[in-house]
Amino acid sequence: MLFLKLSWESFRFAISALKTSLTRTILSLLGVTVGIFAIIAVFTLVDSLEANIKSSFSFLGTNVMRVDRFPYANGPQDYPWWKYFRRPPGTVAEYEFLEQNLTSAKAVTISASSSTTVKAGSNAYQGMQLTGAVYSYQDVYELTIEEGRFFTQSEINASRNMAIIGREIANTLYPQQEVIGKSIKIKGMKFTVIGVFEEEGEGLFDAPSKDQACLIPYGAFNKMYYTGRNGMEPTIAVQGMEEDIGLVALENEMTGLLRAKRGLKPRDEDNFALNKTEFIQNAIGSIFDVISVAGWVIGGFSILVGGFGIANIMFVSVRERTNIIGIQKSLGAKNYFILFQFLFESVLLSLIGGITGIIIVYFMTFIQLGTLEITLSLSNVILGLGVSTIIGVVSGIVPATLAARMDPVEAIRTN
């Protein structure tokens, strides 16, 4: 009860200080408002941009390791591409070997892709991403089918001419029509549509999207394209266990199995690369970490100016209310009461500036920046309020301490 009365009294004094010199208060709070706006705006843009970019690479899957010739990890300098170029690509035999022997994996799949044109009657769609896959493809990569179904194991084994297409392709070939069960032609071969992927929409970058994709059985793909070193290179991908942090166990097991399958001697260098899809996401995250630091630096200077402004308000407030402080202490007010009173006022003023900055950021989220969807997260709101509170405490602690230590007699005599 005492705390509530103290808070209410401090709140009244804070509002009184705001009304006494509204212009001065607004100008002083402008620094905090701009600072919080700068920090939260940068963080909001960074988080939104990072989420959009990572979603653009969702086609790579999560917790997935791929068998490739070229590693992701090496930088552009001293990149021995000529050595990696001579490496053999993955094969169906290696896929089957891994599928039979891996114990640290949820699923193993193999696929091959090519860009081509698909036709249906007089309509055609160019630049379609055609992928041939096996049944376990759906267990490794994220697939959401809006209409129809996925292939059965028997359809995959028999290399049936069936296809699952993206929403954009379906709308182009069969506008305003039911596409399930209809026929499409790919490189002169007729395929029956059995499913349509859920619409993803336009991404921030030109990353592959399910809207422009077509999935067919791996055997049907081999009827149209030669796969191997001099043809379309297949990709072996493995879904790791959730408890395998960093896919360490999976990487070690895959390395041993692939070396054994390829007949490498103990001293021979690996002629394959095991690429984790998380590497791309971590690389993206590290770039945005640097941008976030820049946001702290930019907003920090504004908050510093705002902190000095609030400290100035509090020093003036202490001087103007010296007589009141003397009267309060002569009537029995404790030092902590005076300290809390002015500290509460300082925090309240800082929070007003911080909330104003957050509100500006919130209205900024309604601005359409191309395909980028800006979202103000709860964590950034809490961060803004937390920083505002800290600035209020730091800015008001010295004036509040001076007020709490005043001698009541001298304070009453002060004009």
PDB file of C-alpha atoms in Angstrom, residues 86 237 251 304 401:
ATOM      1  CA  ARG A  86      37.367 -32.794 -60.824  1.00  0.00           C
ATOM      2  CA  ALA A 237      20.521 -34.826 -49.121  1.00  0.00           C
ATOM      3  CA  GLU A 251      28.793 -35.714 -40.658  1.00  0.00           C
ATOM      4  CA  LEU A 304      23.036   9.825 -24.960  1.00  0.00           C
ATOM      5  CA  THR A 401      20.302  11.448  -4.820  1.00  0.00           C
TER       6      THR A 401
END
